[in-house]
GROMACS .gro file of N, CA and C in nm:
model
  471
    1UNK      N    1  10.967   8.653   5.063
    1UNK     CA    2  10.824   8.655   5.056
    1UNK      C    3  10.759   8.570   5.165
    2UNK      N    4  10.818   8.461   5.200
    2UNK     CA    5  10.760   8.375   5.302
    2UNK      C    6  10.773   8.435   5.441
    3UNK      N    7  10.860   8.531   5.461
    3UNK     CA    8  10.880   8.593   5.593
    3UNK      C    9  10.760   8.676   5.633
    4UNK      N   10  10.700   8.748   5.540
    4UNK     CA   11  10.588   8.835   5.572
    4UNK      C   12  10.470   8.759   5.633
    5UNK      N   13  10.426   8.647   5.577
    5UNK     CA   14  10.314   8.576   5.640
    5UNK      C   15  10.348   8.523   5.779
    6UNK      N   16  10.474   8.494   5.807
    6UNK     CA   17  10.514   8.442   5.937
    6UNK      C   18  10.526   8.551   6.043
    7UNK      N   19  10.546   8.674   6.002
    7UNK     CA   20  10.567   8.785   6.095
    7UNK      C   21  10.448   8.805   6.189
    8UNK      N   22  10.324   8.808   6.142
    8UNK     CA   23  10.212   8.823   6.235
    8UNK      C   24  10.204   8.708   6.336
    9UNK      N   25  10.235   8.589   6.291
    9UNK     CA   26  10.232   8.474   6.381
    9UNK      C   27  10.340   8.490   6.489
   10UNK      N   28  10.459   8.531   6.448
   10UNK     CA   29  10.569   8.551   6.542
   10UNK      C   30  10.535   8.660   6.643
   11UNK      N   31  10.480   8.771   6.597
   11UNK     CA   32  10.442   8.881   6.687
   11UNK      C   33  10.332   8.838   6.784
   12UNK      N   34  10.238   8.759   6.739
   12UNK     CA   35  10.131   8.714   6.828
   12UNK      C   36  10.184   8.620   6.936
   13UNK      N   37  10.291   8.548   6.906
   13UNK     CA   38  10.351   8.460   7.005
   13UNK      C   39  10.434   8.540   7.106
   14UNK      N   40  10.500   8.648   7.062
   14UNK     CA   41  10.584   8.728   7.151
   14UNK      C   42  10.503   8.824   7.239
   15UNK      N   43  10.392   8.872   7.193
   15UNK     CA   44  10.313   8.971   7.268
   15UNK      C   45  10.277   8.923   7.408
   16UNK      N   46  10.228   8.799   7.426
   16UNK     CA   47  10.198   8.754   7.563
   16UNK      C   48  10.322   8.750   7.653
   17UNK      N   49  10.437   8.720   7.597
   17UNK     CA   50  10.559   8.716   7.678
   17UNK      C   51  10.593   8.855   7.730
   18UNK      N   52  10.580   8.957   7.646
   18UNK     CA   53  10.607   9.094   7.690
   18UNK      C   54  10.503   9.140   7.791
   19UNK      N   55  10.379   9.106   7.768
   19UNK     CA   56  10.271   9.144   7.860
   19UNK      C   57  10.291   9.077   7.995
   20UNK      N   58  10.331   8.952   7.996
   20UNK     CA   59  10.352   8.879   8.120
   20UNK      C   60  10.468   8.937   8.201
   21UNK      N   61  10.570   8.988   8.134
   21UNK     CA   62  10.688   9.040   8.201
   21UNK      C   63  10.663   9.177   8.265
   22UNK      N   64  10.560   9.246   8.221
   22UNK     CA   65  10.529   9.378   8.275
   22UNK      C   66  10.465   9.364   8.413
   23UNK      N   67  10.519   9.437   8.510
   23UNK     CA   68  10.464   9.436   8.645
   23UNK      C   69  10.392   9.567   8.666
   24UNK      N   70  10.265   9.558   8.696
   24UNK     CA   71  10.188   9.681   8.717
   24UNK      C   72  10.185   9.714   8.865
   25UNK      N   73  10.193   9.842   8.894
   25UNK     CA   74  10.189   9.889   9.031
   25UNK      C   75  10.046   9.879   9.082
   26UNK      N   76  10.031   9.840   9.208
   26UNK     CA   77   9.900   9.828   9.270
   26UNK      C   78   9.880   9.940   9.370
   27UNK      N   79   9.755   9.964   9.408
   27UNK     CA   80   9.721  10.068   9.505
   27UNK      C   81   9.635  10.006   9.615
   28UNK      N   82   9.671  10.036   9.740
   28UNK     CA   83   9.592   9.995   9.857
   28UNK      C   84   9.578  10.118   9.945
   29UNK      N   85   9.466  10.183   9.943
   29UNK     CA   86   9.447  10.303  10.024
   29UNK      C   87   9.554  10.406   9.992
   30UNK      N   88   9.631  10.446  10.092
   30UNK     CA   89   9.737  10.546  10.075
   30UNK      C   90   9.870  10.485  10.029
   31UNK      N   91   9.875  10.354  10.010
   31UNK     CA   92  10.000  10.284   9.975
   31UNK      C   93   9.993  10.232   9.832
   32UNK      N   94  10.108  10.230   9.766
   32UNK     CA   95  10.117  10.182   9.629
   32UNK      C   96  10.250  10.109   9.610
   33UNK      N   97  10.254  10.021   9.511
   33UNK     CA   98  10.376   9.948   9.481
   33UNK      C   99  10.350   9.806   9.440
   34UNK      N  100  10.445   9.719   9.472
   34UNK     CA  101  10.437   9.577   9.436
   34UNK      C  102  10.482   9.491   9.553
   35UNK      N  103  10.416   9.379   9.570
   35UNK     CA  104  10.452   9.287   9.678
   35UNK      C  105  10.481   9.147   9.626
   36UNK      N  106  10.489   9.131   9.498
   36UNK     CA  107  10.513   8.997   9.444
   36UNK      C  108  10.607   9.002   9.326
   37UNK      N  109  10.639   8.886   9.278
   37UNK     CA  110  10.728   8.879   9.164
   37UNK      C  111  10.871   8.912   9.202
   38UNK      N  112  10.934   8.994   9.122
   38UNK     CA  113  11.075   9.027   9.142
   38UNK      C  114  11.096   9.154   9.225
   39UNK      N  115  10.987   9.217   9.270
   39UNK     CA  116  11.002   9.341   9.346
   39UNK      C  117  10.904   9.345   9.462
   40UNK      N  118  10.954   9.389   9.576
   40UNK     CA  119  10.870   9.413   9.692
   40UNK      C  120  10.903   9.552   9.743
   41UNK      N  121  10.818   9.647   9.711
   41UNK     CA  122  10.837   9.784   9.760
   41UNK      C  123  10.701   9.850   9.770
   42UNK      N  124  10.670   9.898   9.889
   42UNK     CA  125  10.545   9.970   9.914
   42UNK      C  126  10.580  10.112   9.955
   43UNK      N  127  10.513  10.209   9.896
   43UNK     CA  128  10.541  10.349   9.926
   43UNK      C  129  10.414  10.425   9.957
   44UNK      N  130  10.432  10.534  10.030
   44UNK     CA  131  10.322  10.625  10.060
   44UNK      C  132  10.379  10.767  10.066
   45UNK      N  133  10.298  10.861  10.026
   45UNK     CA  134  10.335  11.002  10.033
   45UNK      C  135  10.249  11.069  10.138
   46UNK      N  136  10.308  11.161  10.215
   46UNK     CA  137  10.228  11.232  10.314
   46UNK      C  138  10.197  11.374  10.267
   47UNK      N  139  10.121  11.446  10.346
   47UNK     CA  140  10.080  11.581  10.309
   47UNK      C  141  10.196  11.679  10.304
   48UNK      N  142  10.309  11.647  10.367
   48UNK     CA  143  10.426  11.734  10.368
   48UNK      C  144  10.515  11.712  10.246
   49UNK      N  145  10.475  11.621  10.156
   49UNK     CA  146  10.555  11.593  10.037
   49UNK      C  147  10.668  11.495  10.061
   50UNK      N  148  10.664  11.424  10.172
   50UNK     CA  149  10.765  11.323  10.202
   50UNK      C  150  10.717  11.187  10.151
   51UNK      N  151  10.811  11.096  10.131
   51UNK     CA  152  10.779  10.962  10.082
   51UNK      C  153  10.840  10.859  10.176
   52UNK      N  154  10.762  10.760  10.214
   52UNK     CA  155  10.808  10.650  10.298
   52UNK      C  156  10.797  10.523  10.214
   53UNK      N  157  10.905  10.444  10.210
   53UNK     CA  158  10.906  10.321  10.132
   53UNK      C  159  10.953  10.206  10.220
   54UNK      N  160  10.879  10.098  10.217
   54UNK     CA  161  10.915   9.975  10.286
   54UNK      C  162  10.946   9.873  10.177
   55UNK      N  163  11.069   9.823  10.177
   55UNK     CA  164  11.107   9.728  10.072
   55UNK      C  165  11.174   9.606  10.133
   56UNK      N  166  11.168   9.498  10.058
   56UNK     CA  167  11.233   9.374  10.098
   56UNK      C  168  11.320   9.327   9.983
   57UNK      N  169  11.446   9.297  10.013
   57UNK     CA  170  11.537   9.238   9.915
   57UNK      C  171  11.663   9.194   9.989
   58UNK      N  172  11.736   9.106   9.928
   58UNK     CA  173  11.862   9.058   9.985
   58UNK      C  174  11.848   9.010  10.130
   59UNK      N  175  11.738   8.943  10.160
   59UNK     CA  176  11.713   8.883  10.292
   59UNK      C  177  11.700   8.985  10.405
   60UNK      N  178  11.645   9.106  10.371
   60UNK     CA  179  11.624   9.206  10.475
   60UNK      C  180  11.512   9.302  10.434
   61UNK      N  181  11.458   9.369  10.535
   61UNK     CA  182  11.360   9.474  10.514
   61UNK      C  183  11.430   9.608  10.535
   62UNK      N  184  11.402   9.701  10.446
   62UNK     CA  185  11.461   9.835  10.454
   62UNK      C  186  11.349   9.937  10.449
   63UNK      N  187  11.357  10.037  10.536
   63UNK     CA  188  11.262  10.147  10.535
   63UNK      C  189  11.339  10.271  10.492
   64UNK      N  190  11.285  10.341  10.394
   64UNK     CA  191  11.349  10.462  10.343
   64UNK      C  192  11.254  10.580  10.354
   65UNK      N  193  11.311  10.695  10.387
   65UNK     CA  194  11.235  10.820  10.397
   65UNK      C  195  11.299  10.919  10.301
   66UNK      N  196  11.217  10.979  10.218
   66UNK     CA  197  11.267  11.072  10.118
   66UNK      C  198  11.200  11.208  10.129
   67UNK      N  199  11.279  11.310  10.103
   67UNK     CA  200  11.228  11.446  10.085
   67UNK      C  201  11.260  11.481   9.940
   68UNK      N  202  11.172  11.444   9.847
   68UNK     CA  203  11.202  11.462   9.705
   68UNK      C  204  11.239  11.605   9.667
   69UNK      N  205  11.175  11.704   9.724
   69UNK     CA  206  11.204  11.843   9.688
   69UNK      C  207  11.346  11.884   9.727
   70UNK      N  208  11.400  11.822   9.832
   70UNK     CA  209  11.534  11.854   9.879
   70UNK      C  210  11.638  11.753   9.834
   71UNK      N  211  11.595  11.653   9.757
   71UNK     CA  212  11.683  11.547   9.710
   71UNK      C  213  11.756  11.479   9.827
   72UNK      N  214  11.681  11.450   9.933
   72UNK     CA  215  11.736  11.387  10.054
   72UNK      C  216  11.670  11.251  10.073
   73UNK      N  217  11.752  11.153  10.111
   73UNK     CA  218  11.700  11.018  10.137
   73UNK      C  219  11.777  10.958  10.254
   74UNK      N  220  11.704  10.898  10.346
   74UNK     CA  221  11.765  10.828  10.459
   74UNK      C  222  11.704  10.688  10.464
   75UNK      N  223  11.789  10.587  10.488
   75UNK     CA  224  11.738  10.450  10.495
   75UNK      C  225  11.782  10.382  10.624
   76UNK      N  226  11.709  10.281  10.659
   76UNK     CA  227  11.736  10.208  10.783
   76UNK      C  228  11.862  10.122  10.775
   77UNK      N  229  11.918  10.104  10.658
   77UNK     CA  230  12.036  10.016  10.646
   77UNK      C  231  12.165  10.089  10.610
   78UNK      N  232  12.168  10.220  10.624
   78UNK     CA  233  12.289  10.293  10.584
   78UNK      C  234  12.378  10.335  10.700
   79UNK      N  235  12.360  10.275  10.817
   79UNK     CA  236  12.450  10.301  10.928
   79UNK      C  237  12.415  10.422  11.011
   80UNK      N  238  12.294  10.472  10.999
   80UNK     CA  239  12.252  10.585  11.080
   80UNK      C  240  12.227  10.539  11.224
   81UNK      N  241  12.232  10.632  11.317
   81UNK     CA  242  12.210  10.599  11.459
   81UNK      C  243  12.063  10.616  11.496
   82UNK      N  244  12.020  10.530  11.588
   82UNK     CA  245  11.885  10.538  11.644
   82UNK      C  246  11.778  10.551  11.536
   83UNK      N  247  11.772  10.454  11.447
   83UNK     CA  248  11.674  10.451  11.339
   83UNK      C  249  11.554  10.368  11.383
   84UNK      N  250  11.437  10.429  11.373
   84UNK     CA  251  11.314  10.362  11.415
   84UNK      C  252  11.201  10.393  11.319
   85UNK      N  253  11.105  10.303  11.318
   85UNK     CA  254  10.977  10.328  11.256
   85UNK      C  255  10.881  10.348  11.372
   86UNK      N  256  10.809  10.457  11.369
   86UNK     CA  257  10.711  10.483  11.473
   86UNK      C  258  10.574  10.444  11.419
   87UNK      N  259  10.506  10.359  11.492
   87UNK     CA  260  10.368  10.323  11.459
   87UNK      C  261  10.285  10.372  11.577
   88UNK      N  262  10.205  10.474  11.553
   88UNK     CA  263  10.128  10.539  11.660
   88UNK      C  264  10.220  10.580  11.776
   89UNK      N  265  10.335  10.634  11.741
   89UNK     CA  266  10.437  10.683  11.835
   89UNK      C  267  10.508  10.574  11.915
   90UNK      N  268  10.484  10.447  11.883
   90UNK     CA  269  10.559  10.338  11.945
   90UNK      C  270  10.679  10.306  11.855
   91UNK      N  271  10.799  10.303  11.916
   91UNK     CA  272  10.922  10.281  11.840
   91UNK      C  273  10.943  10.133  11.806
   92UNK      N  274  10.978  10.111  11.680
   92UNK     CA  275  11.015   9.977  11.633
   92UNK      C  276  11.152   9.987  11.568
   93UNK      N  277  11.247   9.912  11.620
   93UNK     CA  278  11.381   9.908  11.563
   93UNK      C  279  11.374   9.839  11.427
   94UNK      N  280  11.465   9.874  11.339
   94UNK     CA  281  11.465   9.820  11.203
   94UNK      C  282  11.587   9.734  11.171
   95UNK      N  283  11.656   9.688  11.275
   95UNK     CA  284  11.772   9.600  11.256
   95UNK      C  285  11.726   9.467  11.199
   96UNK      N  286  11.801   9.415  11.105
   96UNK     CA  287  11.766   9.287  11.042
   96UNK      C  288  11.839   9.168  11.104
   97UNK      N  289  11.916   9.193  11.208
   97UNK     CA  290  11.987   9.087  11.278
   97UNK      C  291  11.974   9.108  11.429
   98UNK      N  292  11.992   9.002  11.504
   98UNK     CA  293  11.990   9.012  11.649
   98UNK      C  294  12.131   8.994  11.703
   99UNK      N  295  12.153   9.046  11.821
   99UNK     CA  296  12.283   9.029  11.885
   99UNK      C  297  12.294   8.894  11.956
  100UNK      N  298  12.181   8.847  12.007
  100UNK     CA  299  12.179   8.722  12.081
  100UNK      C  300  12.094   8.617  12.011
  101UNK      N  301  12.140   8.492  12.009
  101UNK     CA  302  12.060   8.386  11.948
  101UNK      C  303  11.927   8.371  12.023
  102UNK      N  304  11.822   8.345  11.949
  102UNK     CA  305  11.691   8.324  12.010
  102UNK      C  306  11.610   8.452  12.028
  103UNK      N  307  11.674   8.567  12.014
  103UNK     CA  308  11.602   8.694  12.021
  103UNK      C  309  11.521   8.714  11.894
  104UNK      N  310  11.411   8.788  11.906
  104UNK     CA  311  11.332   8.821  11.787
  104UNK      C  312  11.409   8.923  11.702
  105UNK      N  313  11.404   8.907  11.572
  105UNK     CA  314  11.467   9.003  11.481
  105UNK      C  315  11.384   9.131  11.486
  106UNK      N  316  11.445   9.244  11.522
  106UNK     CA  317  11.368   9.368  11.535
  106UNK      C  318  11.288   9.406  11.409
  107UNK      N  319  11.346   9.389  11.290
  107UNK     CA  320  11.275   9.422  11.167
  107UNK      C  321  11.153   9.331  11.148
  108UNK      N  322  11.162   9.206  11.194
  108UNK     CA  323  11.047   9.115  11.185
  108UNK      C  324  10.936   9.162  11.277
  109UNK      N  325  10.971   9.209  11.396
  109UNK     CA  326  10.871   9.261  11.490
  109UNK      C  327  10.802   9.383  11.427
  110UNK      N  328  10.880   9.470  11.365
  110UNK     CA  329  10.823   9.588  11.297
  110UNK      C  330  10.734   9.546  11.181
  111UNK      N  331  10.777   9.446  11.103
  111UNK     CA  332  10.699   9.396  10.990
  111UNK      C  333  10.564   9.343  11.038
  112UNK      N  334  10.565   9.265  11.144
  112UNK     CA  335  10.440   9.210  11.199
  112UNK      C  336  10.348   9.322  11.249
  113UNK      N  337  10.406   9.425  11.309
  113UNK     CA  338  10.326   9.539  11.355
  113UNK      C  339  10.265   9.612  11.236
  114UNK      N  340  10.339   9.625  11.128
  114UNK     CA  341  10.287   9.690  11.007
  114UNK      C  342  10.168   9.613  10.950
  115UNK      N  343  10.176   9.479  10.956
  115UNK     CA  344  10.067   9.395  10.906
  115UNK      C  345   9.937   9.417  10.984
  116UNK      N  346   9.947   9.465  11.107
  116UNK     CA  347   9.830   9.481  11.192
  116UNK      C  348   9.785   9.626  11.204
  117UNK      N  349   9.835   9.713  11.118
  117UNK     CA  350   9.792   9.852  11.123
  117UNK      C  351   9.652   9.866  11.064
  118UNK      N  352   9.587   9.973  11.101
  118UNK     CA  353   9.454  10.004  11.049
  118UNK      C  354   9.451  10.141  10.985
  119UNK      N  355   9.337  10.176  10.929
  119UNK     CA  356   9.322  10.301  10.854
  119UNK      C  357   9.349  10.425  10.939
  120UNK      N  358   9.326  10.418  11.068
  120UNK     CA  359   9.345  10.534  11.155
  120UNK      C  360   9.486  10.543  11.214
  121UNK      N  361   9.569  10.442  11.190
  121UNK     CA  362   9.705  10.441  11.245
  121UNK      C  363   9.796  10.533  11.163
  122UNK      N  364   9.903  10.579  11.227
  122UNK     CA  365  10.001  10.663  11.160
  122UNK      C  366  10.141  10.605  11.175
  123UNK      N  367  10.225  10.635  11.078
  123UNK     CA  368  10.364  10.590  11.077
  123UNK      C  369  10.455  10.712  11.064
  124UNK      N  370  10.576  10.699  11.114
  124UNK     CA  371  10.679  10.802  11.093
  124UNK      C  372  10.815  10.733  11.095
  125UNK      N  373  10.910  10.793  11.026
  125UNK     CA  374  11.048  10.746  11.023
  125UNK      C  375  11.128  10.842  11.109
  126UNK      N  376  11.215  10.789  11.191
  126UNK     CA  377  11.298  10.876  11.273
  126UNK      C  378  11.439  10.819  11.285
  127UNK      N  379  11.535  10.909  11.285
  127UNK     CA  380  11.676  10.874  11.304
  127UNK      C  381  11.744  10.993  11.370
  128UNK      N  382  11.848  10.965  11.446
  128UNK     CA  383  11.922  11.071  11.515
  128UNK      C  384  11.969  11.178  11.416
  129UNK      N  385  12.021  11.136  11.301
  129UNK     CA  386  12.076  11.230  11.204
  129UNK      C  387  11.970  11.307  11.126
  130UNK      N  388  11.857  11.245  11.096
  130UNK     CA  389  11.758  11.308  11.008
  130UNK      C  390  11.642  11.372  11.082
  131UNK      N  391  11.622  11.332  11.205
  131UNK     CA  392  11.503  11.379  11.276
  131UNK      C  393  11.383  11.294  11.240
  132UNK      N  394  11.266  11.343  11.276
  132UNK     CA  395  11.144  11.266  11.255
  132UNK      C  396  11.065  11.319  11.136
  133UNK      N  397  11.012  11.227  11.059
  133UNK     CA  398  10.928  11.265  10.946
  133UNK      C  399  10.794  11.316  10.996
  134UNK      N  400  10.720  11.376  10.908
  134UNK     CA  401  10.579  11.407  10.935
  134UNK      C  402  10.503  11.275  10.926
  135UNK      N  403  10.383  11.266  10.981
  135UNK     CA  404  10.310  11.138  10.981
  135UNK      C  405  10.265  11.092  10.842
  136UNK      N  406  10.263  10.961  10.828
  136UNK     CA  407  10.211  10.893  10.709
  136UNK      C  408  10.090  10.812  10.752
  137UNK      N  409   9.991  10.805  10.669
  137UNK     CA  410   9.872  10.724  10.697
  137UNK      C  411   9.904  10.577  10.674
  138UNK      N  412   9.850  10.492  10.760
  138UNK     CA  413   9.865  10.348  10.741
  138UNK      C  414   9.748  10.290  10.662
  139UNK      N  415   9.657  10.375  10.617
  139UNK     CA  416   9.539  10.329  10.543
  139UNK      C  417   9.580  10.248  10.421
  140UNK      N  418   9.539  10.123  10.418
  140UNK     CA  419   9.568  10.033  10.306
  140UNK      C  420   9.688   9.943  10.328
  141UNK      N  421   9.772   9.975  10.425
  141UNK     CA  422   9.893   9.895  10.447
  141UNK      C  423   9.860   9.753  10.491
  142UNK      N  424   9.762   9.739  10.577
  142UNK     CA  425   9.719   9.605  10.620
  142UNK      C  426   9.677   9.521  10.499
  143UNK      N  427   9.600   9.581  10.409
  143UNK     CA  428   9.555   9.508  10.289
  143UNK      C  429   9.672   9.470  10.199
  144UNK      N  430   9.770   9.557  10.187
  144UNK     CA  431   9.886   9.529  10.103
  144UNK      C  432   9.969   9.414  10.158
  145UNK      N  433   9.972   9.401  10.291
  145UNK     CA  434  10.057   9.300  10.356
  145UNK      C  435   9.982   9.175  10.403
  146UNK      N  436   9.852   9.171  10.390
  146UNK     CA  437   9.774   9.063  10.453
  146UNK      C  438   9.814   8.922  10.409
  147UNK      N  439   9.857   8.905  10.284
  147UNK     CA  440   9.896   8.772  10.237
  147UNK      C  441  10.047   8.753  10.231
  148UNK      N  442  10.123   8.847  10.290
  148UNK     CA  443  10.268   8.844  10.286
  148UNK      C  444  10.321   8.805  10.424
  149UNK      N  445  10.418   8.715  10.426
  149UNK     CA  446  10.480   8.675  10.553
  149UNK      C  447  10.622   8.733  10.561
  150UNK      N  448  10.679   8.727  10.679
  150UNK     CA  449  10.817   8.770  10.697
  150UNK      C  450  10.909   8.689  10.607
  151UNK      N  451  10.881   8.561  10.593
  151UNK     CA  452  10.962   8.474  10.507
  151UNK      C  453  10.953   8.520  10.361
  152UNK      N  454  10.833   8.562  10.318
  152UNK     CA  455  10.818   8.616  10.182
  152UNK      C  456  10.911   8.737  10.164
  153UNK      N  457  10.918   8.820  10.265
  153UNK     CA  458  11.006   8.938  10.262
  153UNK      C  459  11.151   8.894  10.246
  154UNK      N  460  11.194   8.798  10.327
  154UNK     CA  461  11.332   8.751  10.324
  154UNK      C  462  11.367   8.682  10.192
  155UNK      N  463  11.269   8.621  10.129
  155UNK     CA  464  11.293   8.546  10.005
  155UNK      C  465  11.301   8.634   9.880
  156UNK      N  466  11.281   8.765   9.893
  156UNK     CA  467  11.289   8.853   9.776
  156UNK      C  468  11.434   8.864   9.729
  157UNK      N  469  11.454   8.860   9.598
  157UNK     CA  470  11.591   8.868   9.543
  157UNK      C  471  11.653   9.006   9.564
   0.00000   0.00000   0.00000
């Protein structure tokens, strides 16, 4: 009998914990996803039905291109040749390491370029094996990344 009166109190204490653990997806223009907490992944869909995702985890940035209708996915970290992110047709390498000490990390250069995109800019994923994606709008990407640093990207679990 004493359990019933305590149950509402117990549920009221647990409800905020469950609510706090829920991560809601955010939207910035044409981009959606999460940039904080335990997940960093931003995605956008283009008019051709393709999906571009920029994610950070395990001390690296990964760019993935998907063709959901064909169940095809290519990523910048799977050993493909000549993988680039094109920002207004300018190629950015997506390597997370440098060959020589003191060189800029190519993925960091690409990340910084993404932070400076505007609503009229376009992005594309390209690799020797997959070819080039159709264009993606950069609208909202600057807003999604404005308070995020390269170090924040590297610090994602």
